[in-house]
GROMACS .gro file of C-alpha atoms in nm:
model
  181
    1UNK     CA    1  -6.774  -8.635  17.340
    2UNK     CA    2  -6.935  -8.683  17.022
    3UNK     CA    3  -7.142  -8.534  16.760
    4UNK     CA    4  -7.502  -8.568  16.859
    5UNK     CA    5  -7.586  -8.892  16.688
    6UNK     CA    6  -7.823  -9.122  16.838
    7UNK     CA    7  -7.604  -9.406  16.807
    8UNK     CA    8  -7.308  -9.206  16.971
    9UNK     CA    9  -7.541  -9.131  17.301
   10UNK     CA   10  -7.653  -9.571  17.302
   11UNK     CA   11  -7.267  -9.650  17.275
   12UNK     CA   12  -7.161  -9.382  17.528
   13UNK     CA   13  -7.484  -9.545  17.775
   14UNK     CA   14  -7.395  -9.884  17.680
   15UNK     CA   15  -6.979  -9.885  17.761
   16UNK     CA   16  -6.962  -9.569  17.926
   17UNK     CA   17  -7.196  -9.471  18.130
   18UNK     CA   18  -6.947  -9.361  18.412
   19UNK     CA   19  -6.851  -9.074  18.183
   20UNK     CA   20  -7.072  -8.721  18.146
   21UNK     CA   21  -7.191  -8.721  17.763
   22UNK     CA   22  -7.097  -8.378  17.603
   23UNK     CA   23  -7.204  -8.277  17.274
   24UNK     CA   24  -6.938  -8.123  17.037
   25UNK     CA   25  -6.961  -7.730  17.047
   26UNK     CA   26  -6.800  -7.754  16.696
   27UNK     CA   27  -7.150  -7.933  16.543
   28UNK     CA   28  -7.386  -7.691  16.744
   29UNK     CA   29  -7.215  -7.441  16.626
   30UNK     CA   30  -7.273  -7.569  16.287
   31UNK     CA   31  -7.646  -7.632  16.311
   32UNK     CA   32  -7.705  -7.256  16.455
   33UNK     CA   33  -7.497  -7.136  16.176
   34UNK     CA   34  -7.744  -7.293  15.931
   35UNK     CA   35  -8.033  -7.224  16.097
   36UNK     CA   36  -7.934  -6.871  16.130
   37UNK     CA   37  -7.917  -6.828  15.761
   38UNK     CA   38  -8.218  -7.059  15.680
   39UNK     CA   39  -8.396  -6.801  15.861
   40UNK     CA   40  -8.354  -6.512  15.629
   41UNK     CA   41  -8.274  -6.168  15.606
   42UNK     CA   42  -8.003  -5.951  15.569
   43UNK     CA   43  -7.593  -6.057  15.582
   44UNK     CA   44  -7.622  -5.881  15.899
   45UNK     CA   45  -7.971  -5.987  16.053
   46UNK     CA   46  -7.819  -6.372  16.016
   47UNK     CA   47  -7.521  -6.294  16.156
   48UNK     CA   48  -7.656  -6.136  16.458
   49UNK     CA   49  -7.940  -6.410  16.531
   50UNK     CA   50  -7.628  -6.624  16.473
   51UNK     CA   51  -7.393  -6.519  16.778
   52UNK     CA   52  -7.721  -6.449  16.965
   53UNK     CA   53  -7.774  -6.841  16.907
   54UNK     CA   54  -7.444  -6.981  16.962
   55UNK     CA   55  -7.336  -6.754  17.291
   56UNK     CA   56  -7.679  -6.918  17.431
   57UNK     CA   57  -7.555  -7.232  17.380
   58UNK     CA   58  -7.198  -7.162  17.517
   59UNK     CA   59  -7.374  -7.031  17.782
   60UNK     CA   60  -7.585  -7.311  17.831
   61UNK     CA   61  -7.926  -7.125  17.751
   62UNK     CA   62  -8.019  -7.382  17.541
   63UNK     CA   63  -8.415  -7.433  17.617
   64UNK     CA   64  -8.386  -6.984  17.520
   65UNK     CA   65  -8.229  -7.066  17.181
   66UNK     CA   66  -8.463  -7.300  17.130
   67UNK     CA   67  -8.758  -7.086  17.216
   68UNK     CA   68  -8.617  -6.835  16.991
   69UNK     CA   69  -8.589  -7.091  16.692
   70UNK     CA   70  -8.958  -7.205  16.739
   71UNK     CA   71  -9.063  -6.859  16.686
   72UNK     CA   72  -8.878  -6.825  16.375
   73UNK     CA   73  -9.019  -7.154  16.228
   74UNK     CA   74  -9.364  -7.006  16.312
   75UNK     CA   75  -9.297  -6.755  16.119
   76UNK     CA   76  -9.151  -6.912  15.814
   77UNK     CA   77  -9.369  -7.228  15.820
   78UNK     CA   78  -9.315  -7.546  15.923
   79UNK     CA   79  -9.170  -7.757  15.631
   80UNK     CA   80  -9.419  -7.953  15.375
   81UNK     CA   81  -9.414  -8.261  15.310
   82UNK     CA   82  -9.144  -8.375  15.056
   83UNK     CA   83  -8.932  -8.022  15.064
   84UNK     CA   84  -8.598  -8.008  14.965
   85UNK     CA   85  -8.321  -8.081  15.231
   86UNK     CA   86  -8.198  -7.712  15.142
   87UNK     CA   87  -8.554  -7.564  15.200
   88UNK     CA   88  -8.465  -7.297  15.492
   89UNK     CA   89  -8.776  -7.464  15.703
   90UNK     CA   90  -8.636  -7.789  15.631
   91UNK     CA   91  -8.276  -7.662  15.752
   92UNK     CA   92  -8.403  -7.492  16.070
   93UNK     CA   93  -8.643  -7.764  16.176
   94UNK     CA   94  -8.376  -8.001  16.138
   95UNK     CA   95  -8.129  -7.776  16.370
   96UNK     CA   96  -8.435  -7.754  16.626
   97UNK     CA   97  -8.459  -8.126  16.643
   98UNK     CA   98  -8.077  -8.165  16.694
   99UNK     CA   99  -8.078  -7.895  16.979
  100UNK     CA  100  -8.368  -8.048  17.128
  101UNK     CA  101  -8.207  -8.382  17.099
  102UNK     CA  102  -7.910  -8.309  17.287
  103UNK     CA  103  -7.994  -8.026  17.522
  104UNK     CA  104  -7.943  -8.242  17.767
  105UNK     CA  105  -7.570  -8.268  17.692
  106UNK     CA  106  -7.517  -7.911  17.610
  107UNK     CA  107  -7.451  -7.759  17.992
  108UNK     CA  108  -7.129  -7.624  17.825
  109UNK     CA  109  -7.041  -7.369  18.153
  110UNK     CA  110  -7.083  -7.687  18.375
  111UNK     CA  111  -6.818  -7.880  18.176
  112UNK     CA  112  -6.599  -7.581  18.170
  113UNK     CA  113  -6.616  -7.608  18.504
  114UNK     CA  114  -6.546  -7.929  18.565
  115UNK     CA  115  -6.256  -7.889  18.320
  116UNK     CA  116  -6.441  -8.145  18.084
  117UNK     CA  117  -6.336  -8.098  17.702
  118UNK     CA  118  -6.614  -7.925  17.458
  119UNK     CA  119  -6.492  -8.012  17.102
  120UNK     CA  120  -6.315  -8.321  16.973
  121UNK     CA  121  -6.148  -8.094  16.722
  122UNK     CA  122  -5.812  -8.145  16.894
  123UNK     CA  123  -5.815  -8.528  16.897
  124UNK     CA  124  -5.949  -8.558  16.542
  125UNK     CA  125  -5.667  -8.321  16.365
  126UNK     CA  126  -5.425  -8.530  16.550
  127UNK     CA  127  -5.581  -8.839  16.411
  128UNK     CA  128  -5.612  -8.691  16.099
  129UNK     CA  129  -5.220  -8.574  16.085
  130UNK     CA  130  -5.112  -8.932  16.207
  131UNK     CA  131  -5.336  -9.091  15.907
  132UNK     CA  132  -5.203  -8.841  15.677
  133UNK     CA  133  -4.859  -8.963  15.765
  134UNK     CA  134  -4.864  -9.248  15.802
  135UNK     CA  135  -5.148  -9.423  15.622
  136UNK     CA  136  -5.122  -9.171  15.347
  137UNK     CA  137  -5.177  -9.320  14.930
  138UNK     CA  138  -4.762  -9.305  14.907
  139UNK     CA  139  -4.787  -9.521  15.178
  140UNK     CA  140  -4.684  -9.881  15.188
  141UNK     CA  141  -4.636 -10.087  15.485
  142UNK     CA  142  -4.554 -10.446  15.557
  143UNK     CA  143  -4.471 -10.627  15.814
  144UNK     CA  144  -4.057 -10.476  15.813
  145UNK     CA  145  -4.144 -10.149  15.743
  146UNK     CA  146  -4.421 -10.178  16.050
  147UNK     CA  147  -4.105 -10.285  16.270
  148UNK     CA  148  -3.892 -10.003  16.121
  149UNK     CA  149  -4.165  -9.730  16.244
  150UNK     CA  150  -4.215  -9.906  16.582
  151UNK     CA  151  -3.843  -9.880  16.617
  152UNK     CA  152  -3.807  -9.578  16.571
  153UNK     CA  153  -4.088  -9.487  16.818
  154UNK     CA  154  -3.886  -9.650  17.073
  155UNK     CA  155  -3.599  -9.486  16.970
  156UNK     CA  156  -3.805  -9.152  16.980
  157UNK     CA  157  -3.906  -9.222  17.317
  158UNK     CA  158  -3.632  -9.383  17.532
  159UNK     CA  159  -3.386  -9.099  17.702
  160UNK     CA  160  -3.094  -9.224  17.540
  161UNK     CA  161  -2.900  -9.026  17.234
  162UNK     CA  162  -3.021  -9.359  16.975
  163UNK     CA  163  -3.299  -9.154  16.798
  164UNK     CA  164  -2.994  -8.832  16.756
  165UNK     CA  165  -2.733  -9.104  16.621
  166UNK     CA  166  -2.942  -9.286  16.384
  167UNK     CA  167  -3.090  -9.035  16.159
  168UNK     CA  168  -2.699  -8.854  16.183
  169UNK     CA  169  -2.592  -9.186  16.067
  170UNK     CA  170  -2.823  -9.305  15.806
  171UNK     CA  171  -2.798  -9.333  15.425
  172UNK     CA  172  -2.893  -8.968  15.251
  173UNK     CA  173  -2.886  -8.816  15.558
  174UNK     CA  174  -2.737  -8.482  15.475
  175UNK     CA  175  -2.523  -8.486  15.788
  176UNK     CA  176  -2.349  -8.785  15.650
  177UNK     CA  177  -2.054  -8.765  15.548
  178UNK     CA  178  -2.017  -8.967  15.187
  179UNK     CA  179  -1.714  -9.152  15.091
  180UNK     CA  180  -1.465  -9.000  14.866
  181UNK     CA  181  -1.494  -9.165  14.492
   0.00000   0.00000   0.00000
């Protein structure tokens, strides 16, 4: 899985070849979404040329999509030299050479299929929620409080009633019980 990077595709050859190289729907999605609108025309006209794009690539039509988008460019000119990265030929010749890049890893009803995952979305909000927590600016860690957290991983994790006990137990918990003054 990854996002269509060059680099991504040499790593994935280099150390894991064994696995089928998908491209993230989320980021093709993204590039027809801009394309779409670099293209021009009414709320409604980019909309439409927009689901017409993405449902090709979710169902792995790619090389038609593409077709499609080469016709556009011909009609809004290829980019000139030194244009703006906003310029809408700029924008949709840039989405052309990403789906070109990686049509070869876009056979979305395949992986489907074969039960293979088509975003990374999933994984990355996890990652992101686990950073958040714990690696967050309020955040300090040292080499206790990286024992405390591994402890109570454990705790979370063994099939005993530790985990339940402890945070009943601990100081400012509001379960606890404090001692008459």
């Amino acid at each position: 899985m990854g996002d269509g990077q060059a680099y991504n595709w040499a790593i994935q050859t280099r150390w894991f070849a064994e696995y089928v190289p998908v491209v993230d729907f989320i980021h093709v999605l993204s590039y027809a979404r801009q394309a779409a609108r670099a293209t021009g025309g009414s709320d409604a006209e980019q909309w439409d040329r927009y689901a017409r794009w993405m449902r090709g690539c979710w169902q792995g039509r790619v090389s038609e999509v593409l077709g499609e988008m080469d016709r556009e460019q011909e009609r809004i000119g290829e980019p000139p030299e030194g244009a703006e990265d906003t310029d809408g030929r700029v924008v949709l010749a840039r989405a052309r050479g990403y789906l070109r890049n990686n049509a070869e890893r876009m056979k979305y009803p395949e992986y489907r299929k074969a039960g293979l995952p088509v975003t990374s979305s999933w994984v990355e909000s996890l990652i992101k929620e686990i950073n958040y927590r714990v690696k967050g600016t309020e955040k300090f860690w040292n080499e206790d409080g990286a024992e405390a957290v591994l402890q109570v991983r454990a705790a979370a994790l063994s099939d005993d009633e530790r985990l339940d006990k402890y945070l009943a137990a601990r100081p400012g918990s509001p379960f606890q019980r404090r001692a008459a003054a």
